[in-house]
Each structure stands twice: as C-alpha cells, then as structure tokens.
Tab-separated table of C-alpha atoms in Angstrom:
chain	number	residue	atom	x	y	z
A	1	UNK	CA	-6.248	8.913	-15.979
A	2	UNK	CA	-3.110	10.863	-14.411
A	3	UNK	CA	0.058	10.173	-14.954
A	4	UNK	CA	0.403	11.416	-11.165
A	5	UNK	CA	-1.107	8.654	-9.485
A	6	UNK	CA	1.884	6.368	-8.748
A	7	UNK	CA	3.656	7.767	-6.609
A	8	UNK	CA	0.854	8.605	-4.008
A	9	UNK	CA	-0.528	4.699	-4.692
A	10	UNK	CA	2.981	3.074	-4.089
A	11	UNK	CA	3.891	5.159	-1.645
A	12	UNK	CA	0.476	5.010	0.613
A	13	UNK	CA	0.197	1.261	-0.133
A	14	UNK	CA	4.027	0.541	1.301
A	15	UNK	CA	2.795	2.938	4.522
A	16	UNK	CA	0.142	0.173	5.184
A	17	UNK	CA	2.407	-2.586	4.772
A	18	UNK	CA	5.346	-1.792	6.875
A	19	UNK	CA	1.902	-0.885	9.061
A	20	UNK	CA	1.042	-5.011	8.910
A	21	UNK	CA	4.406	-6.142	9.368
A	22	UNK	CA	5.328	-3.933	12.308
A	23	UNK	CA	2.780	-4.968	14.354
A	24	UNK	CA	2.877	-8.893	13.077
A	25	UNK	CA	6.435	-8.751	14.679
A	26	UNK	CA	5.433	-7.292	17.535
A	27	UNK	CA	3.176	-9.717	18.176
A	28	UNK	CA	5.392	-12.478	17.628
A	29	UNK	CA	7.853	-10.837	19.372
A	30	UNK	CA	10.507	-13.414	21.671
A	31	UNK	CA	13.137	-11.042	24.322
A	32	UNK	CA	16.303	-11.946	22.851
A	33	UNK	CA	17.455	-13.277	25.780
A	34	UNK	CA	14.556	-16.159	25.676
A	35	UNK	CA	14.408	-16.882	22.448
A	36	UNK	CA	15.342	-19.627	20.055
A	37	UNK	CA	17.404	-19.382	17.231
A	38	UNK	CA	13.801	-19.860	15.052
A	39	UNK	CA	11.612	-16.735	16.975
A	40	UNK	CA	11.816	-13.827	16.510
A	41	UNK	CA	13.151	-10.436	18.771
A	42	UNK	CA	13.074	-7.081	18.820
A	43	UNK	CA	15.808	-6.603	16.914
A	44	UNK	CA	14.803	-9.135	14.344
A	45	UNK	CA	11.879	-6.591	13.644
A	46	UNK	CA	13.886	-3.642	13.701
A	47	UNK	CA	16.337	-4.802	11.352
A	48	UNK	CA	13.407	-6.000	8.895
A	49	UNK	CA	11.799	-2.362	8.777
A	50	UNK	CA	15.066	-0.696	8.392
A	51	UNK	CA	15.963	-2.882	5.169
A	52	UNK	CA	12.472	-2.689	3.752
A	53	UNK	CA	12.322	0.845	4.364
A	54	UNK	CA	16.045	1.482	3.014
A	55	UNK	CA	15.108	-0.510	-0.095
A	56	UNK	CA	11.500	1.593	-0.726
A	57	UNK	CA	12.799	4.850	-0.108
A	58	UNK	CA	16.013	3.782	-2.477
A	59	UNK	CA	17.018	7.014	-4.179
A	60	UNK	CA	17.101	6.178	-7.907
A	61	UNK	CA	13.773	4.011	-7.407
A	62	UNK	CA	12.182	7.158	-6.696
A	63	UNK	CA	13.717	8.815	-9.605
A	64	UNK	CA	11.914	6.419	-11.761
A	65	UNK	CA	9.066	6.133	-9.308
A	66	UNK	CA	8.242	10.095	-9.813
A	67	UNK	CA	7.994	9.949	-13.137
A	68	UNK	CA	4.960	11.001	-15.247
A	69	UNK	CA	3.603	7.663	-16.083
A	70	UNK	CA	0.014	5.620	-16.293
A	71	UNK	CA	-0.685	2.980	-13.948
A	72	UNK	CA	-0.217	-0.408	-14.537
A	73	UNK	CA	-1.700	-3.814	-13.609
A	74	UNK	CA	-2.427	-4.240	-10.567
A	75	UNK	CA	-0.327	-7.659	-10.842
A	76	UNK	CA	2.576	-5.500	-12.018
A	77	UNK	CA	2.440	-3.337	-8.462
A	78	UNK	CA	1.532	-6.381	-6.776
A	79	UNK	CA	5.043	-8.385	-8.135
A	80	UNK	CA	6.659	-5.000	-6.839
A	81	UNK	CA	5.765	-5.309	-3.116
A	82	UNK	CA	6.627	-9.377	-2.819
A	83	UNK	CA	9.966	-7.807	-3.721
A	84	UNK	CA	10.021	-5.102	-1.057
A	85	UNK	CA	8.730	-7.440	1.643
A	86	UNK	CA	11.425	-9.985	0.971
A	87	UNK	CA	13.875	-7.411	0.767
A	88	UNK	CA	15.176	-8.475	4.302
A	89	UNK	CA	15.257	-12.012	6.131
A	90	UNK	CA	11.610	-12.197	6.415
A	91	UNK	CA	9.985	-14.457	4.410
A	92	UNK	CA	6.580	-15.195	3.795
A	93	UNK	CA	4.439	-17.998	2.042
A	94	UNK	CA	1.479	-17.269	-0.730
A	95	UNK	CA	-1.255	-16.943	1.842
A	96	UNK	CA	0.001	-14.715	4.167
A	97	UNK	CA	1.363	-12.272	0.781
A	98	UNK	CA	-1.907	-12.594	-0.395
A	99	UNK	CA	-3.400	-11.640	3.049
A	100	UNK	CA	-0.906	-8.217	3.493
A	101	UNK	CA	-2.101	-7.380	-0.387
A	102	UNK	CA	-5.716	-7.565	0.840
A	103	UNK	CA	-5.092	-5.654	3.786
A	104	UNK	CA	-3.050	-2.967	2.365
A	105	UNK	CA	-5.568	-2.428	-0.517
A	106	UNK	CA	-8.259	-2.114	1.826
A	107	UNK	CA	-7.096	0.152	3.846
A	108	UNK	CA	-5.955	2.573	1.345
A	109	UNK	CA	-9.133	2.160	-0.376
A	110	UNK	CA	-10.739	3.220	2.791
A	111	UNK	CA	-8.860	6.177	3.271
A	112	UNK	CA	-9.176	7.463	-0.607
A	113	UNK	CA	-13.271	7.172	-0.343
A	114	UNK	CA	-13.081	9.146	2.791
A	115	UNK	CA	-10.990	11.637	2.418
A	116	UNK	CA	-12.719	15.436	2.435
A	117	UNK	CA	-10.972	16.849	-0.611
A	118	UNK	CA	-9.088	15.657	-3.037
A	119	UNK	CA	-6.048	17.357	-2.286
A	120	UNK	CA	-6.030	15.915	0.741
A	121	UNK	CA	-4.874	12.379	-0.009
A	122	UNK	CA	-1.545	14.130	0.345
A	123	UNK	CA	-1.742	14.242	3.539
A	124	UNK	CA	-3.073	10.777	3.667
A	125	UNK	CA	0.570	10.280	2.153
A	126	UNK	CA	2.181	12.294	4.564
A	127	UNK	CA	1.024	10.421	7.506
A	128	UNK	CA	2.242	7.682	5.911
A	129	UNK	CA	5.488	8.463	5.865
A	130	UNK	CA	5.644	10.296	9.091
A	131	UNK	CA	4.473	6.980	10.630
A	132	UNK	CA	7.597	5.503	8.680
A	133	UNK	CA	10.016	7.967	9.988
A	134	UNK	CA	9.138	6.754	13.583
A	135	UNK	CA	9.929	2.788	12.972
A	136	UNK	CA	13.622	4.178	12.107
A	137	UNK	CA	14.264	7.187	14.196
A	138	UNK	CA	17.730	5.544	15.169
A	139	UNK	CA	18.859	5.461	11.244
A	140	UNK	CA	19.757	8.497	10.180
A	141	UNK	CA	20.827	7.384	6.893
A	142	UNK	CA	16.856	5.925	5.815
A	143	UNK	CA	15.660	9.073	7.711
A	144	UNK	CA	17.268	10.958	5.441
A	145	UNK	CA	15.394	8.900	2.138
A	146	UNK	CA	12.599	9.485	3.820
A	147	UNK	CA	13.036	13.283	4.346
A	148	UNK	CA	14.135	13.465	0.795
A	149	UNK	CA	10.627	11.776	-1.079
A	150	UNK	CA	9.164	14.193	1.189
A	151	UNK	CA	10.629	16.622	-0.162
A	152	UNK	CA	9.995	15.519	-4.002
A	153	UNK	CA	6.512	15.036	-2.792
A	154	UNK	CA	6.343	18.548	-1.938
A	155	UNK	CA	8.084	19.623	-5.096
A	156	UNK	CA	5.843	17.605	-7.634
A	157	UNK	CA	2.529	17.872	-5.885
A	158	UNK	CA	2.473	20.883	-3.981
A	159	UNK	CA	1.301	23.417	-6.832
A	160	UNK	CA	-0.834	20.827	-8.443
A	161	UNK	CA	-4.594	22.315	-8.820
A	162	UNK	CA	-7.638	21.027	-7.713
A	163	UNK	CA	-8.653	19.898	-10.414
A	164	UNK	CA	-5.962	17.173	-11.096
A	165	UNK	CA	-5.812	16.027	-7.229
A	166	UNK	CA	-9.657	14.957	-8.585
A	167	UNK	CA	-7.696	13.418	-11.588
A	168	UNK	CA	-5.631	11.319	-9.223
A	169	UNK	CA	-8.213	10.561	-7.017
A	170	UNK	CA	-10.390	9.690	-9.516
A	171	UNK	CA	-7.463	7.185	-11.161
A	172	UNK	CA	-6.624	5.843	-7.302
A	173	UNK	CA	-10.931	4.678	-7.492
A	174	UNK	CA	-10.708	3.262	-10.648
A	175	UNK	CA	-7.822	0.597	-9.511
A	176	UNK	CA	-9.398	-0.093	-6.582
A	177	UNK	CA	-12.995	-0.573	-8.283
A	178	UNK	CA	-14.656	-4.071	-7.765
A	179	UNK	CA	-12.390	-4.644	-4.507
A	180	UNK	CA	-14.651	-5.862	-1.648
A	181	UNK	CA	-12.482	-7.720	0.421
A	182	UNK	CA	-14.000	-7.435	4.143
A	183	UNK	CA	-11.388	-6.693	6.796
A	184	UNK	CA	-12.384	-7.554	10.459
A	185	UNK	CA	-10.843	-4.571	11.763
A	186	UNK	CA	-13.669	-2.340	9.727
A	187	UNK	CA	-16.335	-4.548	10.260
A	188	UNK	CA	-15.601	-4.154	14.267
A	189	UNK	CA	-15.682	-0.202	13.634
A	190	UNK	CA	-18.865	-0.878	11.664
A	191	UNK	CA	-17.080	1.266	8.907
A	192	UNK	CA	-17.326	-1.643	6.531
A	193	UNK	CA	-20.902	-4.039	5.746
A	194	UNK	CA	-21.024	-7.651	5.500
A	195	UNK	CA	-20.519	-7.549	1.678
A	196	UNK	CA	-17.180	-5.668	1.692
A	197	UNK	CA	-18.218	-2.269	0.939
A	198	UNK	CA	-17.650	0.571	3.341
A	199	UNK	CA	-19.837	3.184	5.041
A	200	UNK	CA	-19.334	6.919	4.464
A	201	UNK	CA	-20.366	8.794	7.503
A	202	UNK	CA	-22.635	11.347	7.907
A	203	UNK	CA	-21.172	13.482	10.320
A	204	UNK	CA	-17.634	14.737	11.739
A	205	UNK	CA	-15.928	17.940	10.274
A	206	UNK	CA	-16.275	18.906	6.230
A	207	UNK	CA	-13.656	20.143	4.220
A	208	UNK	CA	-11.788	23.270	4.821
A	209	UNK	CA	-13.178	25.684	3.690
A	210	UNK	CA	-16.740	24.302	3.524
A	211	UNK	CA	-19.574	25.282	5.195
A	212	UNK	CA	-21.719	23.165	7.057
A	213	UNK	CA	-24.509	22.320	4.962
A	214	UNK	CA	-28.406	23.500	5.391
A	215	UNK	CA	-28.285	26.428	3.297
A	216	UNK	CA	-29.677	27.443	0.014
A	217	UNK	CA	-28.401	30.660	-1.268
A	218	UNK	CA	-30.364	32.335	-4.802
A	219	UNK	CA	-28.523	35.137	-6.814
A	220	UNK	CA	-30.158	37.414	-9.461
A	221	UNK	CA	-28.817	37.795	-12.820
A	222	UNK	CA	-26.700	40.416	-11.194
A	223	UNK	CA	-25.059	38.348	-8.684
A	224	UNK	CA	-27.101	39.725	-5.469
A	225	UNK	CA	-28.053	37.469	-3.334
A	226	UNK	CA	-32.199	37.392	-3.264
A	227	UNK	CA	-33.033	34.924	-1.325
A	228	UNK	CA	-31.891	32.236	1.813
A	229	UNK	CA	-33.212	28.547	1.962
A	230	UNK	CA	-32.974	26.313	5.000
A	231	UNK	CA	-33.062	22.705	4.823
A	232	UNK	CA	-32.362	19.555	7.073
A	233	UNK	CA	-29.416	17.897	5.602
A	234	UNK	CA	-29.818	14.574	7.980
A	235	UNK	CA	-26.377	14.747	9.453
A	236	UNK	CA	-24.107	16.138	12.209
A	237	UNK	CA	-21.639	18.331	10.446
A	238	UNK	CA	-19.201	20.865	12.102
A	239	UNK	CA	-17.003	22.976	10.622
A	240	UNK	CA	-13.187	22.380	9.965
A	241	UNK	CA	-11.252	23.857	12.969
A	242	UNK	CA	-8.121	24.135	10.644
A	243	UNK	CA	-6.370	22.980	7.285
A	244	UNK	CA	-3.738	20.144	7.942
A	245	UNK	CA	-0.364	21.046	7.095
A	246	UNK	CA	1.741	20.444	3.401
A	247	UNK	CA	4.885	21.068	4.776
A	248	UNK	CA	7.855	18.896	5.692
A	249	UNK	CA	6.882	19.076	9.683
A	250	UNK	CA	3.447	20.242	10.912
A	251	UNK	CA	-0.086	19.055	11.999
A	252	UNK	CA	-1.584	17.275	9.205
A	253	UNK	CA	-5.113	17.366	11.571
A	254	UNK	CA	-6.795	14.402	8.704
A	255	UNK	CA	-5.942	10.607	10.926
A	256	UNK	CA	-6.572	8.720	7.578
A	257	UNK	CA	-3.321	7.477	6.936
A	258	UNK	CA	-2.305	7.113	10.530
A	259	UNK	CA	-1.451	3.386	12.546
A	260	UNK	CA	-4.819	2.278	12.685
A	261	UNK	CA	-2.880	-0.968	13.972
A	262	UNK	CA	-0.835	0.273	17.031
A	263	UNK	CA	-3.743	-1.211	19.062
A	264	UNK	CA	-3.086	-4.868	19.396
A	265	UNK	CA	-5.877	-6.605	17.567
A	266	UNK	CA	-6.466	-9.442	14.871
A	267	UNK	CA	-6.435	-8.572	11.382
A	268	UNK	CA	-8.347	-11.175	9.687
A	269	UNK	CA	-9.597	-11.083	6.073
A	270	UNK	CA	-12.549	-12.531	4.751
A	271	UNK	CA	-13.505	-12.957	0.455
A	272	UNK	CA	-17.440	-11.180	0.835
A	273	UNK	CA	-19.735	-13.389	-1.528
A	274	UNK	CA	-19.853	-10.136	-3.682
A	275	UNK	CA	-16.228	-10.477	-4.365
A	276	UNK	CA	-16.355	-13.939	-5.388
A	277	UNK	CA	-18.718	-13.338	-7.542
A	278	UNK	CA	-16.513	-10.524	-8.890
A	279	UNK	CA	-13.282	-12.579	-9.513
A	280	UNK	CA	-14.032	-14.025	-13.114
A	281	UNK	CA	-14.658	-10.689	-13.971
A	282	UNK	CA	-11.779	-8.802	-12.593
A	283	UNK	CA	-9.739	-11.752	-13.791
A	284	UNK	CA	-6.847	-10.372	-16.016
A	285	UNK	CA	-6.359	-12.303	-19.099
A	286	UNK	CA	-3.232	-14.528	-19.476
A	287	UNK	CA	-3.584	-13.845	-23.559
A	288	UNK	CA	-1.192	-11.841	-25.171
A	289	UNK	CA	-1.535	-8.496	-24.323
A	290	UNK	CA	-0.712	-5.164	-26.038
A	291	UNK	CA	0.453	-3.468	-22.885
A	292	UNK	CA	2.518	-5.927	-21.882
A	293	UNK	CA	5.866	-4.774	-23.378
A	294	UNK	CA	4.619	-1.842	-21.292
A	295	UNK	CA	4.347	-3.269	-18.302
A	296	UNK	CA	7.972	-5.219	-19.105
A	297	UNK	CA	9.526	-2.288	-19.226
A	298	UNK	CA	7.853	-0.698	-16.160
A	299	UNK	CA	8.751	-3.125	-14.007
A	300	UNK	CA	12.438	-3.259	-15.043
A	301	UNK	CA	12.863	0.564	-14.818
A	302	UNK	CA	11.025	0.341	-11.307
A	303	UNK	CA	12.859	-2.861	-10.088
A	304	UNK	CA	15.985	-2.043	-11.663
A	305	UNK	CA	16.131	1.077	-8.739
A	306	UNK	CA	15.149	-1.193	-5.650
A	307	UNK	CA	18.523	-2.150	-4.035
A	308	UNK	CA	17.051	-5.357	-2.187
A	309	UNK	CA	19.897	-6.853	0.096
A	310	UNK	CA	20.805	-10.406	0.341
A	311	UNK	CA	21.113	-11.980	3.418
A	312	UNK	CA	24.757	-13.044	3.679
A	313	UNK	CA	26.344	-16.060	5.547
A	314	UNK	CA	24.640	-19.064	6.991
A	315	UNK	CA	22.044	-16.923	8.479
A	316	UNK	CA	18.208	-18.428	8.206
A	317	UNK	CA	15.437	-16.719	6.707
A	318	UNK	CA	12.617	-16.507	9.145
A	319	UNK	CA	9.700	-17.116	8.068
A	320	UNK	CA	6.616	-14.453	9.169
A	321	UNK	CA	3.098	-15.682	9.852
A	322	UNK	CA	-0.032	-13.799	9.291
A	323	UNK	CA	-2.357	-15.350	10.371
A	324	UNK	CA	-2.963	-16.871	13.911
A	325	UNK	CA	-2.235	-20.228	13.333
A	326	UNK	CA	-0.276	-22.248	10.323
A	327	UNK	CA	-4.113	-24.223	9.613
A	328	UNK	CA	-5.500	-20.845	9.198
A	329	UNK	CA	-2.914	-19.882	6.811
A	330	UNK	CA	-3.237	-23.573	5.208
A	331	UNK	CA	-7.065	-23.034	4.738
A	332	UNK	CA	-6.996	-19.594	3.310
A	333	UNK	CA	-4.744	-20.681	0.243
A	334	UNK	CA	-6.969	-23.523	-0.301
A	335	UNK	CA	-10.161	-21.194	-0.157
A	336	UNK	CA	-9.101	-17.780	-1.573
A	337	UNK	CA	-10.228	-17.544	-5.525
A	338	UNK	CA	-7.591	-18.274	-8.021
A	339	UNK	CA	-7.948	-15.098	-9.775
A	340	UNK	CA	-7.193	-13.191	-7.039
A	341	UNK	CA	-3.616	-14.724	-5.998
A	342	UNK	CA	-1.028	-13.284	-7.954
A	343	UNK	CA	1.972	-16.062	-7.751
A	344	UNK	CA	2.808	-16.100	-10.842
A	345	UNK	CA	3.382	-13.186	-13.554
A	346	UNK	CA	2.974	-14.265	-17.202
A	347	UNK	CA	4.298	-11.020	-19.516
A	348	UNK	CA	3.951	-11.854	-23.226
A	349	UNK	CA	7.197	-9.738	-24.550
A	350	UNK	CA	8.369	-12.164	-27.135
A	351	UNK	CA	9.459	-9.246	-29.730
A	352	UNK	CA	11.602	-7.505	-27.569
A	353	UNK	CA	14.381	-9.548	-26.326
A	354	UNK	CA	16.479	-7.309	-24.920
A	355	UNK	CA	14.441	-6.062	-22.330
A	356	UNK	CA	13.597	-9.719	-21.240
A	357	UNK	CA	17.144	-10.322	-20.687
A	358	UNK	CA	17.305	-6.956	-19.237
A	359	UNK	CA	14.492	-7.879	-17.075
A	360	UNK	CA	16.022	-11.024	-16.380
A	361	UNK	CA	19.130	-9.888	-15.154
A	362	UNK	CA	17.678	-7.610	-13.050
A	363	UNK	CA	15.524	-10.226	-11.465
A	364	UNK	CA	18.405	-12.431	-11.411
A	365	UNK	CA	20.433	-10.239	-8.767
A	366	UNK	CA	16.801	-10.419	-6.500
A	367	UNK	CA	17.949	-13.967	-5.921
A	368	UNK	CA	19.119	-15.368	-3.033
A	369	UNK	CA	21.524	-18.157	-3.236
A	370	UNK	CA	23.431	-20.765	-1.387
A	371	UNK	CA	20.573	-20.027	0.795
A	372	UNK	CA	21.063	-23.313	3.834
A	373	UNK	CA	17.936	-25.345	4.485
A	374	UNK	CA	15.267	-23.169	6.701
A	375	UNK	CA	14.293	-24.426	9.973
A	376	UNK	CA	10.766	-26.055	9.988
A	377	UNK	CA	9.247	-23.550	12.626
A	378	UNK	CA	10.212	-20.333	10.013
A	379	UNK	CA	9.280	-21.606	7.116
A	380	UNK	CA	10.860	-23.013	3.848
A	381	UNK	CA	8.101	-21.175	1.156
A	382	UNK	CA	9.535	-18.293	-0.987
A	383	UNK	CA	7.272	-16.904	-3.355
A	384	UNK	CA	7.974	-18.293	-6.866
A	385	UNK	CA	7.633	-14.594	-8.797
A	386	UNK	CA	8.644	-13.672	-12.187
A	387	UNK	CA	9.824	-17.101	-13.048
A	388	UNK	CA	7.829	-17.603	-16.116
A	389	UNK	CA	8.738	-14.332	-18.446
C-alpha cells in the first residue's frame, strides 16, 4: 500500500462533494428577494462553498494531510467529511450524508478505473480543484489555499515514478473494492450495469505515449526487429493528440474529474442486489481492534487542523435535502443496509487516555451550541458523530 494515497483520495473525494452540494443548492435555489426566511438563495449557497472550501483547504490540515501515512477505515474518512459538510449552516440528516458518501465514492471510483495511466489520476485531482477554484473566484483569500495544495501537490507528486502512481492507484482500488452502489446518472450514460459495476470502454484515445493497438512486433536475440504481426484488437482506438498538463495552469485534456453535474439532472442512488449481498462482508467489526489507537490518533491529527466555523447569533441552520422529496429521504434510511451507514464511530482506545481527551477536546470545539430551535421546513437532524469514543 502507499503511504501517498491520502491526499489524492481526500482531496478527489471533497472535489465530488462540493460537486453534489453545488448543484443541490442550485436546485433549491429561492431569489433572495422571494424567499422565506427557511429557503434557500444564492447567497446561502455561496456562503456554504466558501466555508466548506476555507475549512478543506485549511493550511495546517494539509500539513498533516500530506503526510506519508497508510490509509485508514473507510469509517475514519467517512467521520471526516460529515465534519467538512457541516462546517457551514448547512445541515443534513443520515440519509441524505449517506446518499453524498455513495455518490462521491462512486464517482471517484469511476474515474480511478478509467483513467489511461496511472499518473494520470493527478490530473483527475487537478480538475478537481480547478473546478473548486471556480465556486470561489470572488475569495481571494480560499483561492489562495487552493493555489497553495496545488502547489504541494506539485511538489510531493510531481517527480514521483511510474511505478508508485501504480502503487497509489493500486491502494485507491483496494478501498474502493466491493463498492457497487448504482448511481442513476451512470446507468443513463450506460457507463454503469444493473448490478453496480461499471463498463470500461473500448474505444476513445489511449495513453500518451501509446500506440494504438494491432501490432505485434518480434526481436532477435540481438534486439532487431524480425518480424511484424497484425491483429484485430475489437475496438476503436486513436491516438492521444497531447499529454494533459502538471502544472499550476494549463490544459489537463483527461474530463475525468470534471462537473459531470453542471447539467441539471437527478442524482439518485440505488443499493444493486450484489451490494447487499456484500454488506455482511464488508461489515467492519465493532470488536476491539488493534488499529484503532491508530485510527484515534489519525483522526485527531487530521481534525485537529480543520478550522470548522460556528454559526454565530440566532441564525438557523438550514437544513439541505438530497433527495427529491422528504418520503424519499424517509424511505432510503429505512431501506439502506445497516452496515453501510456510518452514524456512529465506536474506537476502542481504552489504554491511551490522553489522546481520548485529546480527541475529545478537539471534537468538543466541532460543537455547536446555544444553537435556537430549527424551523420545521430546514430540518432539526444533526448527525450524532463521534459521540461514543
């Protein structure tokens, strides 16, 4: 496994995410001049990106973010980005987390399996984030984070060798293996089957420098080349016109990683029976467990460096709905498998008390107090995380 991984998985997995909530917003989007106190406007939305963004791209979160270190649970990650998407005055309920999770995984599953070369789920990244820089192009101050893990991106992966972008890639499979959740935006592109896994294509450009495939070349013991075989290869390859770009600005040519939701349409979700089937054995065991002083300690060093704001004054959470109606959202929580909703975190860390107190300060300051009562039409569920350590 690579101790590289995190960064690129975080990072890509946030991209998606602020991907969802964007265009959720937008959707629900109210002028302000119409609206009611409980709806939500344009500047509602903006506000929410530019604190979730602010709070990802937090400078000393990255610090600990970059550094060489094995992946953990994917409950551990998944306790990581509740944080980051309440990190403003949206609020949302255990469905509609559990639908964003499914959606984000998904998609950066998707992208991983398809990309050319393994170097190139950089770029994957890199779209990511110059997607991001385009919610906040009026903050200079988060453009500026941004610009900056761009930068450390650069620094830490650019003279990485091909072998250990397999490594990562590799590592970035093996978290996401077993995960067939069927999205309805890929089964509309017919990119994704009826039992959650997707379809690699047969056609389109191969990797830089590739060639098109069809040809058989045989060398002698000297190295001179003897001999040229055709054959039909069953696809509709074409050659790369030109490597995307590594640098802070450029053409990064791959679209994996790109908006794939700036077209208005529903996201929906959907457990394939293969999944279900899946769940008691991809269920993580609530025994003691040796990595979880680990995993204690991984979350405080990576939670300890998000600077999540609290709302301030009498002003309402609202609440953000992911699905089209609240009975859709009602029947989801009731339906999804038990072992795949992550509401509560159990971390056995009994022998080391300081870093549970530690931890538990640090989760303390996440809190939001002397919070008023929410109006009925945004909501009144925050997710109960972290409250059994």
């Amino acid at each position: 496994m690579s101790v590289r991984t995190l960064p690129l998985l975080f990072l890509n997995l946030g991209g998606e995410m602020l991907y969802i909530l964007d265009q959720r917003l937008r959707a629900q989007n109210i002028p302000g001049d119409k609206a009611r106190k409980d709806e939500w406007t344009e500047v509602d939305r903006k506000r929410v990106l530019n604190d979730i963004i602010s709070t990802m791209f937090n400078r000393k979160f990255m610090e600990e973010l970059f550094k060489p270190q094995e992946l953990y649970s994917k409950k551990a990650l998944r306790t990581v980005y509740d944080r980051l998407a309440h990190a403003s005055i949206m609020r949302l309920n255990q469905a509609s987390m559990d639908k964003l999770y499914d959606l984000m995984t998904m998609a950066f599953k998707y992208q991983v399996l398809l990309c050319p070369r393994p170097k190139d789920v950089l770029l994957v990244t890199f779209n990511h984030l110059d997607s991001i820089k385009k919610f906040i192009q009026d903050s200079p101050t988060i453009l500026n984070q941004v610009d900056e893990t761009f930068r450390l991106l650069i620094e830490v992966y650019g003279s990485l060798s091909a072998g250990e972008f397999q490594l990562i890639r590799q590592t970035l499979l093996t978290f996401f293996q077993d995960l067939h959740i069927r999205v309805s935006i890929f089964l509309k592109d017919k990119v994704q089957n009826s039992n959650g896994r997707f379809v690699l294509p047969v056609s389109g450009p191969v990797p830089w420098g590739i060639e098109v495939p069809g040809l058989i070349r045989i060398f002698d013991n000297k190295g001179k080349e003897v001999k040229k075989v055709e054959f039909q290869h069953g696809g509709n390859y074409v050659t790369a016109s030109k490597e995307g770009s590594f640098e802070l600005y450029g053409d990064r040519v791959l679209k994996l990683g790109t908006n794939m939701y700036s077209v208005n349409r529903p996201m929906e979700t959907h457990m394939s029976g293969a999944s279900k089937n899946l769940a008691s054995r991809t269920e993580e065991s609530i025994a003691p467990n040796p990595l979880a002083k680990e995993e204690l300690n991984f979350l405080a060093r990576l939670i300890g460096g998000m600077d999540c704001k609290k709302p301030s004054g009498p002003e309402p959470g609202f609440r953000l709905n992911l699905f089209t109606t609240d009975e859709e959202e009602e029947q989801a929580a009731l339906t999804r498998p038990e072992e795949l909703s992550y509401e509560v975190i159990n971390i056995q860390a009994t022998q080391d008390q300081q870093r549970r107190e530690e931890l538990s300060r640090i989760m303390g300051e996440f809190a939001i107090t002397d919070q008023p009562q929410w109006s009925t039409n945004k909501g009144d569920d925050l997710l109960a995380m972290m409250d059994e350590l």
